[in-house]
Amino acid sequence: ERLKSYGLVDGNHLGQPAVKIPYYSRDMHLLAMRSRIGWAGSERFRWRGGDKVHPYGLWKLPEAVEAGYVFLVEGESDCHSCWCRGVPAVGVPGASNFKDEWCSEFAGIGKVFLVREPDRGGDALLARVAKSPIRDSVYVVELGAYKDLSELSQADPEGFVEAIKGFMEA
C-alpha cells in the first residue's frame, strides 16, 4: 500500500511483468515512467519510449526544503526506505546519470547528504556530484557494513532514523 501511495503499480513492459515507477515533477506532472523488469543484472530497468532521465522524487523536495536537508541516493527503493520514515530523499536512476542541470532542483536545501555506495556506481556518482554546482552543499555518507539505505532499513528498521541522524552528525 505504501508503494502504491508513491504511484507504483504492477504492470508489464513489452509483455514482461514489471513494476511501473512514475517520475513526477514538483507539481506532480508525470515526467517519465520507469519499469523494473528484473531483480539482478544490468537488464533490470527500462524507460518508457521517448522519456528522458530525471531525478526520482522531485515532488517530495518541498519536504527537503522545509527540513533543510535531503539524502541523495541511487535509485528509487532507497527513497522509499527514507520516505516511509519521514527522511527527505531524492534518487538518481543510475549512478552515472547525475546531471548538472538537475542542481537547480536543490535550491533552498542547505545540506545534501550523498550516500556513497561501496562500488563503482558509488564512485561514479561521487565524482559527478563533486564537480557539480551543488558540491559545496554536499556531505558524503558511507554506510559501513550496508550497501545502501534499503539494506540498512531491512537490517534495522527500528534503528533506521537514529542511524540517519548519526550519519548527519558525522
Tab-separated table of C-alpha atoms in Angstrom:
chain	number	residue	atom	x	y	z
A	1	GLU	CA	0.000	0.000	0.000
A	2	ARG	CA	2.841	2.387	0.781
A	3	LEU	CA	4.457	1.837	-2.620
A	4	LYS	CA	1.100	2.421	-4.275
A	5	SER	CA	0.896	5.726	-2.385
A	6	TYR	CA	4.089	6.742	-4.239
A	7	GLY	CA	2.418	5.852	-7.542
A	8	LEU	CA	3.981	2.434	-8.162
A	9	VAL	CA	1.753	-0.106	-9.891
A	10	ASP	CA	2.051	-3.623	-11.228
A	11	GLY	CA	2.059	-3.781	-14.992
A	12	ASN	CA	4.072	-5.042	-17.909
A	13	HIS	CA	6.759	-3.775	-20.207
A	14	LEU	CA	6.770	-5.245	-23.700
A	15	GLY	CA	5.000	-8.332	-22.424
A	16	GLN	CA	7.173	-8.852	-19.337
A	17	PRO	CA	5.800	-8.463	-15.801
A	18	ALA	CA	7.014	-5.167	-14.373
A	19	VAL	CA	6.632	-2.694	-11.569
A	20	LYS	CA	5.860	0.730	-13.069
A	21	ILE	CA	7.613	3.603	-11.285
A	22	PRO	CA	6.364	7.098	-12.134
A	23	TYR	CA	8.721	10.064	-12.089
A	24	TYR	CA	6.810	13.244	-11.226
A	25	SER	CA	7.803	16.909	-11.281
A	26	ARG	CA	7.436	19.096	-8.190
A	27	ASP	CA	3.861	19.870	-9.264
A	28	MET	CA	3.017	16.173	-9.848
A	29	HIS	CA	3.249	16.319	-13.648
A	30	LEU	CA	4.312	12.902	-14.990
A	31	LEU	CA	7.811	13.337	-16.460
A	32	ALA	CA	8.775	9.730	-17.134
A	33	MET	CA	7.889	6.125	-16.400
A	34	ARG	CA	10.481	3.537	-15.482
A	35	SER	CA	9.729	-0.172	-15.328
A	36	ARG	CA	11.525	-2.660	-13.148
A	37	ILE	CA	11.506	-5.950	-15.020
A	38	GLY	CA	14.102	-7.974	-13.112
A	39	TRP	CA	15.956	-8.271	-9.835
A	40	ALA	CA	19.533	-8.955	-10.918
A	41	GLY	CA	21.988	-7.897	-13.577
A	42	SER	CA	22.114	-4.872	-15.818
A	43	GLU	CA	18.773	-5.534	-17.538
A	44	ARG	CA	16.574	-4.735	-14.523
A	45	PHE	CA	15.090	-1.431	-15.697
A	46	ARG	CA	13.505	0.022	-18.817
A	47	TRP	CA	12.313	3.542	-19.594
A	48	ARG	CA	9.103	4.231	-21.447
A	49	GLY	CA	9.893	5.115	-25.055
A	50	GLY	CA	10.786	8.781	-25.520
A	51	ASP	CA	11.210	9.531	-21.797
A	52	LYS	CA	14.278	11.374	-20.530
A	53	VAL	CA	16.108	10.630	-17.293
A	54	HIS	CA	15.081	12.753	-14.299
A	55	PRO	CA	15.804	12.579	-10.584
A	56	TYR	CA	13.301	10.479	-8.682
A	57	GLY	CA	11.230	12.157	-6.003
A	58	LEU	CA	11.121	15.759	-7.214
A	59	TRP	CA	7.587	16.102	-5.857
A	60	LYS	CA	8.977	15.359	-2.370
A	61	LEU	CA	11.596	18.148	-2.472
A	62	PRO	CA	9.405	20.737	-0.710
A	63	GLU	CA	9.726	18.486	2.361
A	64	ALA	CA	13.504	18.626	1.977
A	65	VAL	CA	13.432	22.427	1.736
A	66	GLU	CA	11.409	22.536	4.953
A	67	ALA	CA	13.778	20.091	6.692
A	68	GLY	CA	16.890	21.860	5.385
A	69	TYR	CA	18.454	18.669	4.082
A	70	VAL	CA	17.996	15.805	1.638
A	71	PHE	CA	19.617	12.420	1.116
A	72	LEU	CA	20.833	11.913	-2.452
A	73	VAL	CA	20.692	8.182	-3.184
A	74	GLU	CA	20.968	5.741	-6.064
A	75	GLY	CA	17.592	4.549	-7.279
A	76	GLU	CA	14.028	4.528	-6.134
A	77	SER	CA	13.994	1.920	-3.374
A	78	ASP	CA	16.359	3.905	-1.157
A	79	CYS	CA	13.968	6.848	-1.497
A	80	HIS	CA	11.074	4.631	-0.408
A	81	SER	CA	13.062	3.428	2.614
A	82	CYS	CA	13.640	7.053	3.620
A	83	TRP	CA	10.208	8.470	2.841
A	84	CYS	CA	8.325	5.890	4.895
A	85	ARG	CA	10.276	7.116	7.926
A	86	GLY	CA	9.969	10.832	7.186
A	87	VAL	CA	13.514	11.261	5.846
A	88	PRO	CA	13.710	13.505	2.743
A	89	ALA	CA	15.416	11.804	-0.199
A	90	VAL	CA	15.806	12.102	-3.949
A	91	GLY	CA	17.164	9.366	-6.186
A	92	VAL	CA	19.467	9.233	-9.157
A	93	PRO	CA	18.287	6.489	-11.542
A	94	GLY	CA	21.705	5.025	-12.220
A	95	ALA	CA	24.827	6.452	-10.601
A	96	SER	CA	26.357	7.709	-13.834
A	97	ASN	CA	23.174	9.584	-14.813
A	98	PHE	CA	23.542	12.587	-12.464
A	99	LYS	CA	23.324	15.827	-14.475
A	100	ASP	CA	24.416	19.332	-13.537
A	101	GLU	CA	21.140	20.666	-14.948
A	102	TRP	CA	19.370	18.988	-12.013
A	103	CYS	CA	21.219	21.098	-9.439
A	104	SER	CA	18.658	23.902	-9.538
A	105	GLU	CA	16.188	21.422	-8.010
A	106	PHE	CA	18.234	21.568	-4.801
A	107	ALA	CA	17.729	25.327	-4.329
A	108	GLY	CA	16.757	26.138	-0.759
A	109	ILE	CA	18.138	22.879	0.645
A	110	GLY	CA	21.076	23.599	2.943
A	111	LYS	CA	22.656	20.158	3.101
A	112	VAL	CA	22.752	17.325	0.579
A	113	PHE	CA	23.848	14.021	2.106
A	114	LEU	CA	25.197	11.910	-0.741
A	115	VAL	CA	25.024	8.201	0.082
A	116	ARG	CA	28.118	6.662	-1.466
A	117	GLU	CA	27.547	3.003	-2.206
A	118	PRO	CA	30.676	0.793	-1.937
A	119	ASP	CA	31.037	0.035	-5.641
A	120	ARG	CA	31.936	1.639	-8.984
A	121	GLY	CA	28.497	3.236	-9.131
A	122	GLY	CA	29.136	4.959	-5.819
A	123	ASP	CA	32.477	6.207	-7.134
A	124	ALA	CA	30.831	7.460	-10.343
A	125	LEU	CA	28.062	9.326	-8.521
A	126	LEU	CA	30.519	10.937	-6.116
A	127	ALA	CA	32.790	12.017	-8.995
A	128	ARG	CA	29.885	13.645	-10.869
A	129	VAL	CA	28.449	15.425	-7.840
A	130	ALA	CA	31.921	16.586	-6.716
A	131	LYS	CA	32.201	18.572	-9.977
A	132	SER	CA	28.621	19.879	-9.881
A	133	PRO	CA	27.272	23.281	-8.814
A	134	ILE	CA	25.932	21.771	-5.551
A	135	ARG	CA	29.317	20.384	-4.460
A	136	ASP	CA	29.716	22.910	-1.624
A	137	SER	CA	26.453	21.726	-0.025
A	138	VAL	CA	27.278	18.017	-0.257
A	139	TYR	CA	28.282	15.786	2.641
A	140	VAL	CA	29.349	12.229	1.808
A	141	VAL	CA	27.774	9.412	3.824
A	142	GLU	CA	29.321	5.955	3.867
A	143	LEU	CA	27.191	3.210	5.374
A	144	GLY	CA	29.896	0.853	6.604
A	145	ALA	CA	28.563	-2.696	6.507
A	146	TYR	CA	25.487	-1.772	4.438
A	147	LYS	CA	25.362	-1.432	0.660
A	148	ASP	CA	22.598	1.159	0.673
A	149	LEU	CA	19.819	2.654	2.773
A	150	SER	CA	17.346	-0.064	1.795
A	151	GLU	CA	19.689	-2.717	3.164
A	152	LEU	CA	20.101	-0.705	6.379
A	153	SER	CA	16.324	-0.312	6.582
A	154	GLN	CA	15.789	-4.070	6.277
A	155	ALA	CA	18.532	-4.923	8.769
A	156	ASP	CA	17.476	-2.421	11.438
A	157	PRO	CA	14.017	-0.925	10.802
A	158	GLU	CA	13.674	0.419	14.355
A	159	GLY	CA	17.166	1.954	14.348
A	160	PHE	CA	16.981	3.450	10.844
A	161	VAL	CA	16.129	7.032	11.846
A	162	GLU	CA	18.747	7.051	14.616
A	163	ALA	CA	21.328	5.787	12.115
A	164	ILE	CA	20.342	8.583	9.710
A	165	LYS	CA	20.795	11.135	12.498
A	166	GLY	CA	24.205	9.645	13.224
A	167	PHE	CA	25.257	9.950	9.594
A	168	MET	CA	24.125	13.568	9.542
A	169	GLU	CA	26.086	14.412	12.706
A	170	ALA	CA	29.218	12.667	11.457
